Amino acid sequence: MMDALIFVLAGAFATATPLLFAALGELVVEKSGVLNLSVEGMMALSAAIAFMVTLQSGSHLVGFIAGAASGALLSAVFAVLVLGFMANQVAAGLAVGILGLGLSSLLGRSFEGATLLGIDKIAIPLLSEIPVLGKILFTQDIVVYVGIAATGLVAWFLYRTKAGLTLRVIGENPNTAHALGMRPVGVRFLAILFGGVMAGFAGAYASTVLTPLWSQDMIAGRGWIAVALVVFGTWRPGRVAVGAYLFGAVSLLGLALQAMGIGIPAQFMTCLPYVLTIVVLVAISADKVRVRLNAPAALGESYRAAS
Amino acid sequence: MLISPGSAAGSGAQPESLLRLEGITKSYGSLIANDKIDIHIRPGEIHAVLGENGAGKSTLMKIIFGVTQPNAGTIYWKGRPTEISSPARARALGIGMVFQHFSLFETITVAENISFTVPGDIRDLSRRIRAASETFGLAVEPDALVYKLSVGERQRVELVRCLLQEPSLLILDEPTSVLTPQAVEKLFVTLRMLSDKGIAILYISHKLEEIRALCHSATILRHGQVTGHVDPREETSRSLAKMMIGRDIPRSTHAEAKPDAKIALRVSGLSTRERDPHAVNLKGVCLEVRRGEIFGIAGVSGNGQQALSRFLSGEETLPAARKGEIEILGDAVGHLGAAERRRQGLSFIPEERLGRGAAPGLSLNDNMLLTGHRLGMVARGFIRKRVRDEHAERCIREMDVRCGGSGSNASSLSGGNLQKFIVGREMMLRPKVMVVAQPTWGIDIGAATMVRQKLVDLRDAGVSILLISEELEELFEISDRMAVMFEGRMSPPVHTRTTTPERIGQMMVGVFDARDEIATEAAQ
């Protein structure tokens, strides 16, 4: 029983890491006032490219870099459409997302069923020897630790730096920001690229570390979960992280309970993480003033500089 | 740097000149917003730019502030030809601007807002903001979140932000449109102080009395062209208006209302809880509008007027248990929707013309149908186009709506013409009670005069009118009684003939008590 619980809680961090990376990236994009719905497609494409590169090079690091680069490239296509050609953000996001999914299946056909080695877990000296907690918190792979650090860094950037303040106000009102001498288009472009890089890491982690076996539909809706986490987490990095870890824990709980032979219908366990995550995050976001203060007011609106 | 006026003699280059525009022209497609504009401003001068909505004032300010570039003409700054390529460049030159629609971000603090234009550490900046607010008599709290501030407070934040950049020219775009009469006086004191310190002020307004009270010189615009450079202190409001609109103001005199005792619209104890946490809740609003009178509601916008319009029009309804809080002609209607209330004889002219008053993308014919469908325009569920078009054309004719025929889109009309169309449409429905919100906001004087006259005509025909307006002059001109909204509360009603703008101004900041009620009763 205890072992199962440790398995669930320890595994939750790894399961949540792709969601966390993608959601943190999308959070920054949305805070700048752009809704990028191509997260699923960016994750899928970078998962395939990272898998392919890791398979060829034998290096996870190179695979992650390739994944991030392909995520950034696809997000740049989206950025050109919405910032350059003023395309509707929802339509452009869906189109670019479908492009990413299609490319992912196409590339992935050549290594369908291939496997990779995962990466080693790092046991932090001393801390990992704490009973129970040591195994849950301090025996994880490096990317999980980076994800936790990234949450803090994104929060620090948004709420403690001048650049973060600029990004937030551009998401509230790009016209006013422009009138005050800021560059909404440039800032949004950088934010979209950051979102692409983060989705790239997320895809790379999913295909080369979490389940290092290529199959089509590798991402399986996790990009959409990430988009939902941003909204339900009321655009606050900490809450988004809580949502991601909660989702990870509950999805593993189902597996653990099945393994223990507890007779709950599998369908119920499959939908439980979705239901529970929504319930918890809705409760978090019940305070409307908070939501109003954190939601980017100009989200989804095209911006054109006055001429 | 101040140069005494005497030194200008003989130097040729007019060294006392701060800003000079020569032949500034700007067009948007076929529309010429600014046509060869010349303006000359000296240090310490308060210079008015006067014109109606659409005369090209805002475009001119955007050019001076670098938001947009002119197609032709030259800007001389301190005697040198200068290109003002961006707002940042304008600020670097020493030009500050307070926008009509404020350029503050709501979700961050006052100091954070100011930090975008005044570099430096936030804590240090907060100290400077406090110091400046004391020097200039502009109360501002640096740590407050902007969304909690009133419009008057926001304007002070904008002013302090400009002043911290030590500008030599300050542009104010319709600064008094959001202020109470008392706040306007305070603002003028501050502006005169700035002028004495050598800061020039470019003051954009369409309010003639203010310009005569404050400004040293004025440039008057009409249809994008300069129609006069004058000293407003030597002009009358009438002569200024003539230059502004090109003809004499149509003067209207209204006979006194003869309301009877019957109450046509009654609101008793209406309280609401707004979904939007930043909006103002109504708190026990009571009012009675008698048959054949215009009841005005004054107040700075954002004090609950929007909620009141929504609940009166039926856009939002009350639960059936509270239906008696709104009565039309004695019937409880609080629970009824907009269509049912209209059937009871209510008509509503909303503040937003495009989007609520009319559908922008539909023709005038179809817009006529929106509320006029009961005038025989629909038979067995099918539209009778001929009847619909006849009504639209009659409305256009009777209200003198300037448009390209009844088939043109509502969005292609100017604000004034669209408002005339909407008022005409609602009049055709022969309402018994009319709720009107900001009927003349942003429309030209000619259209505004006509709209007011039509409201008075309706009143004389026995219609009860509730007029929600920010324009005190309008309320004093046509309303018979009025009350003031402040933070969701409604003052006791007063008779227009026995009150003064000063008294209403006090009520607009929440100073109202039982004395007003006694005065009202005594007058009855």
mmCIF file of N, CA, C and O in Angstrom, chain B residues 170-212:
data_model
loop_
_atom_site.group_PDB
_atom_site.id
_atom_site.type_symbol
_atom_site.label_atom_id
_atom_site.label_comp_id
_atom_site.label_asym_id
_atom_site.label_seq_id
_atom_site.Cartn_x
_atom_site.Cartn_y
_atom_site.Cartn_z
ATOM 1 N N LEU B 170 2.476 70.540 -22.325
ATOM 2 C CA LEU B 170 1.570 69.530 -21.801
ATOM 3 C C LEU B 170 0.307 69.550 -22.661
ATOM 4 O O LEU B 170 -0.280 70.604 -22.872
ATOM 5 N N ILE B 171 -0.069 68.381 -23.196
ATOM 6 C CA ILE B 171 -1.280 68.314 -24.010
ATOM 7 C C ILE B 171 -2.385 67.668 -23.184
ATOM 8 O O ILE B 171 -2.207 66.584 -22.629
ATOM 9 N N LEU B 172 -3.525 68.340 -23.079
ATOM 10 C CA LEU B 172 -4.657 67.785 -22.335
ATOM 11 C C LEU B 172 -5.825 67.611 -23.304
ATOM 12 O O LEU B 172 -6.285 68.574 -23.913
ATOM 13 N N ASP B 173 -6.304 66.380 -23.451
ATOM 14 C CA ASP B 173 -7.380 66.091 -24.395
ATOM 15 C C ASP B 173 -8.697 65.984 -23.633
ATOM 16 O O ASP B 173 -8.905 65.031 -22.886
ATOM 17 N N GLU B 174 -9.580 66.939 -23.792
ATOM 18 C CA GLU B 174 -10.888 66.975 -23.125
ATOM 19 C C GLU B 174 -10.765 66.599 -21.647
ATOM 20 O O GLU B 174 -11.419 65.669 -21.180
ATOM 21 N N PRO B 175 -9.933 67.330 -20.892
ATOM 22 C CA PRO B 175 -9.659 66.865 -19.523
ATOM 23 C C PRO B 175 -10.849 66.977 -18.589
ATOM 24 O O PRO B 175 -10.898 66.303 -17.572
ATOM 25 N N THR B 176 -11.825 67.825 -18.886
ATOM 26 C CA THR B 176 -12.892 68.045 -17.905
ATOM 27 C C THR B 176 -14.116 67.183 -18.168
ATOM 28 O O THR B 176 -15.072 67.228 -17.404
ATOM 29 N N SER B 177 -14.081 66.371 -19.234
ATOM 30 C CA SER B 177 -15.292 65.620 -19.564
ATOM 31 C C SER B 177 -15.647 64.613 -18.480
ATOM 32 O O SER B 177 -16.769 64.151 -18.417
ATOM 33 N N VAL B 178 -14.693 64.255 -17.631
ATOM 34 C CA VAL B 178 -14.975 63.258 -16.604
ATOM 35 C C VAL B 178 -15.033 63.866 -15.209
ATOM 36 O O VAL B 178 -15.085 63.141 -14.231
ATOM 37 N N LEU B 179 -15.016 65.186 -15.121
ATOM 38 C CA LEU B 179 -14.886 65.804 -13.804
ATOM 39 C C LEU B 179 -16.150 66.524 -13.366
ATOM 40 O O LEU B 179 -16.937 66.987 -14.190
ATOM 41 N N THR B 180 -16.306 66.641 -12.054
ATOM 42 C CA THR B 180 -17.391 67.442 -11.500
ATOM 43 C C THR B 180 -16.983 68.914 -11.599
ATOM 44 O O THR B 180 -15.800 69.222 -11.733
ATOM 45 N N PRO B 181 -17.954 69.843 -11.507
ATOM 46 C CA PRO B 181 -17.598 71.271 -11.589
ATOM 47 C C PRO B 181 -16.533 71.671 -10.569
ATOM 48 O O PRO B 181 -15.631 72.445 -10.891
ATOM 49 N N GLN B 182 -16.608 71.125 -9.344
ATOM 50 C CA GLN B 182 -15.606 71.480 -8.339
ATOM 51 C C GLN B 182 -14.230 70.970 -8.729
ATOM 52 O O GLN B 182 -13.219 71.656 -8.566
ATOM 53 N N ALA B 183 -14.179 69.740 -9.270
ATOM 54 C CA ALA B 183 -12.895 69.176 -9.666
ATOM 55 C C ALA B 183 -12.302 69.963 -10.825
ATOM 56 O O ALA B 183 -11.088 70.115 -10.933
ATOM 57 N N VAL B 184 -13.166 70.499 -11.696
ATOM 58 C CA VAL B 184 -12.688 71.316 -12.806
ATOM 59 C C VAL B 184 -11.986 72.558 -12.257
ATOM 60 O O VAL B 184 -10.895 72.918 -12.692
ATOM 61 N N GLU B 185 -12.586 73.196 -11.246
ATOM 62 C CA GLU B 185 -11.970 74.378 -10.632
ATOM 63 C C GLU B 185 -10.575 74.055 -10.105
ATOM 64 O O GLU B 185 -9.623 74.797 -10.314
ATOM 65 N N LYS B 186 -10.471 72.917 -9.410
ATOM 66 C CA LYS B 186 -9.177 72.513 -8.849
ATOM 67 C C LYS B 186 -8.155 72.277 -9.953
ATOM 68 O O LYS B 186 -6.996 72.668 -9.835
ATOM 69 N N LEU B 187 -8.607 71.633 -11.021
ATOM 70 C CA LEU B 187 -7.703 71.366 -12.138
ATOM 71 C C LEU B 187 -7.185 72.677 -12.725
ATOM 72 O O LEU B 187 -5.996 72.819 -13.017
ATOM 73 N N PHE B 188 -8.075 73.641 -12.858
ATOM 74 C CA PHE B 188 -7.672 74.923 -13.431
ATOM 75 C C PHE B 188 -6.622 75.615 -12.567
ATOM 76 O O PHE B 188 -5.701 76.252 -13.073
ATOM 77 N N VAL B 189 -6.778 75.491 -11.234
ATOM 78 C CA VAL B 189 -5.784 76.086 -10.337
ATOM 79 C C VAL B 189 -4.413 75.478 -10.624
ATOM 80 O O VAL B 189 -3.403 76.181 -10.765
ATOM 81 N N THR B 190 -4.399 74.146 -10.748
ATOM 82 C CA THR B 190 -3.131 73.462 -11.042
ATOM 83 C C THR B 190 -2.565 73.905 -12.387
ATOM 84 O O THR B 190 -1.371 74.188 -12.512
ATOM 85 N N LEU B 191 -3.432 73.996 -13.395
ATOM 86 C CA LEU B 191 -2.954 74.348 -14.734
ATOM 87 C C LEU B 191 -2.387 75.766 -14.766
ATOM 88 O O LEU B 191 -1.368 76.020 -15.404
ATOM 89 N N ARG B 192 -3.034 76.683 -14.039
ATOM 90 C CA ARG B 192 -2.522 78.056 -14.014
ATOM 91 C C ARG B 192 -1.160 78.101 -13.331
ATOM 92 O O ARG B 192 -0.264 78.837 -13.734
ATOM 93 N N MET B 193 -1.009 77.261 -12.279
ATOM 94 C CA MET B 193 0.270 77.201 -11.576
ATOM 95 C C MET B 193 1.366 76.725 -12.542
ATOM 96 O O MET B 193 2.475 77.267 -12.575
ATOM 97 N N LEU B 194 1.040 75.710 -13.356
ATOM 98 C CA LEU B 194 2.011 75.180 -14.309
ATOM 99 C C LEU B 194 2.378 76.239 -15.333
ATOM 100 O O LEU B 194 3.546 76.405 -15.692
ATOM 101 N N SER B 195 1.360 76.959 -15.795
ATOM 102 C CA SER B 195 1.587 78.013 -16.777
ATOM 103 C C SER B 195 2.524 79.078 -16.215
ATOM 104 O O SER B 195 3.432 79.558 -16.898
ATOM 105 N N ASP B 196 2.335 79.435 -14.930
ATOM 106 C CA ASP B 196 3.205 80.416 -14.305
ATOM 107 C C ASP B 196 4.647 79.930 -14.240
ATOM 108 O O ASP B 196 5.585 80.718 -14.221
ATOM 109 N N LYS B 197 4.819 78.612 -14.170
ATOM 110 C CA LYS B 197 6.179 78.067 -14.126
ATOM 111 C C LYS B 197 6.786 77.951 -15.517
ATOM 112 O O LYS B 197 7.864 77.402 -15.679
ATOM 113 N N GLY B 198 6.065 78.398 -16.544
ATOM 114 C CA GLY B 198 6.628 78.415 -17.889
ATOM 115 C C GLY B 198 6.265 77.210 -18.737
ATOM 116 O O GLY B 198 6.757 77.064 -19.853
ATOM 117 N N ILE B 199 5.412 76.319 -18.216
ATOM 118 C CA ILE B 199 4.999 75.159 -19.006
ATOM 119 C C ILE B 199 3.840 75.573 -19.912
ATOM 120 O O ILE B 199 2.845 76.116 -19.436
ATOM 121 N N ALA B 200 3.989 75.337 -21.202
ATOM 122 C CA ALA B 200 2.896 75.633 -22.130
ATOM 123 C C ALA B 200 1.881 74.500 -22.085
ATOM 124 O O ALA B 200 2.246 73.339 -21.863
ATOM 125 N N ILE B 201 0.617 74.829 -22.270
ATOM 126 C CA ILE B 201 -0.434 73.810 -22.220
ATOM 127 C C ILE B 201 -1.278 73.905 -23.482
ATOM 128 O O ILE B 201 -1.725 74.989 -23.869
ATOM 129 N N LEU B 202 -1.440 72.767 -24.122
ATOM 130 C CA LEU B 202 -2.318 72.700 -25.284
ATOM 131 C C LEU B 202 -3.607 72.051 -24.795
ATOM 132 O O LEU B 202 -3.601 70.897 -24.371
ATOM 133 N N TYR B 203 -4.688 72.811 -24.814
ATOM 134 C CA TYR B 203 -5.905 72.398 -24.132
ATOM 135 C C TYR B 203 -6.990 72.127 -25.169
ATOM 136 O O TYR B 203 -7.470 73.047 -25.832
ATOM 137 N N ILE B 204 -7.332 70.857 -25.336
ATOM 138 C CA ILE B 204 -8.309 70.491 -26.359
ATOM 139 C C ILE B 204 -9.674 70.376 -25.717
ATOM 140 O O ILE B 204 -9.829 69.671 -24.712
ATOM 141 N N SER B 205 -10.658 71.044 -26.286
ATOM 142 C CA SER B 205 -11.971 70.996 -25.652
ATOM 143 C C SER B 205 -13.041 71.457 -26.625
ATOM 144 O O SER B 205 -12.744 72.054 -27.659
ATOM 145 N N HIS B 206 -14.282 71.137 -26.314
ATOM 146 C CA HIS B 206 -15.375 71.741 -27.055
ATOM 147 C C HIS B 206 -16.241 72.562 -26.099
ATOM 148 O O HIS B 206 -17.318 72.993 -26.456
ATOM 149 N N LYS B 207 -15.746 72.752 -24.864
ATOM 150 C CA LYS B 207 -16.532 73.503 -23.886
ATOM 151 C C LYS B 207 -16.080 74.959 -23.874
ATOM 152 O O LYS B 207 -14.991 75.296 -23.420
ATOM 153 N N LEU B 208 -16.946 75.818 -24.374
ATOM 154 C CA LEU B 208 -16.579 77.204 -24.639
ATOM 155 C C LEU B 208 -16.302 77.987 -23.368
ATOM 156 O O LEU B 208 -15.347 78.757 -23.293
ATOM 157 N N GLU B 209 -17.143 77.810 -22.354
ATOM 158 C CA GLU B 209 -16.982 78.582 -21.127
ATOM 159 C C GLU B 209 -15.633 78.300 -20.483
ATOM 160 O O GLU B 209 -14.952 79.209 -20.003
ATOM 161 N N GLU B 210 -15.246 77.042 -20.486
ATOM 162 C CA GLU B 210 -13.970 76.658 -19.881
ATOM 163 C C GLU B 210 -12.809 77.333 -20.588
ATOM 164 O O GLU B 210 -11.877 77.832 -19.959
ATOM 165 N N ILE B 211 -12.879 77.344 -21.904
ATOM 166 C CA ILE B 211 -11.786 77.918 -22.677
ATOM 167 C C ILE B 211 -11.686 79.415 -22.403
ATOM 168 O O ILE B 211 -10.597 79.954 -22.232
ATOM 169 N N ARG B 212 -12.827 80.067 -22.289
ATOM 170 C CA ARG B 212 -12.790 81.500 -22.003
ATOM 171 C C ARG B 212 -12.246 81.770 -20.611
ATOM 172 O O ARG B 212 -11.609 82.784 -20.365
#
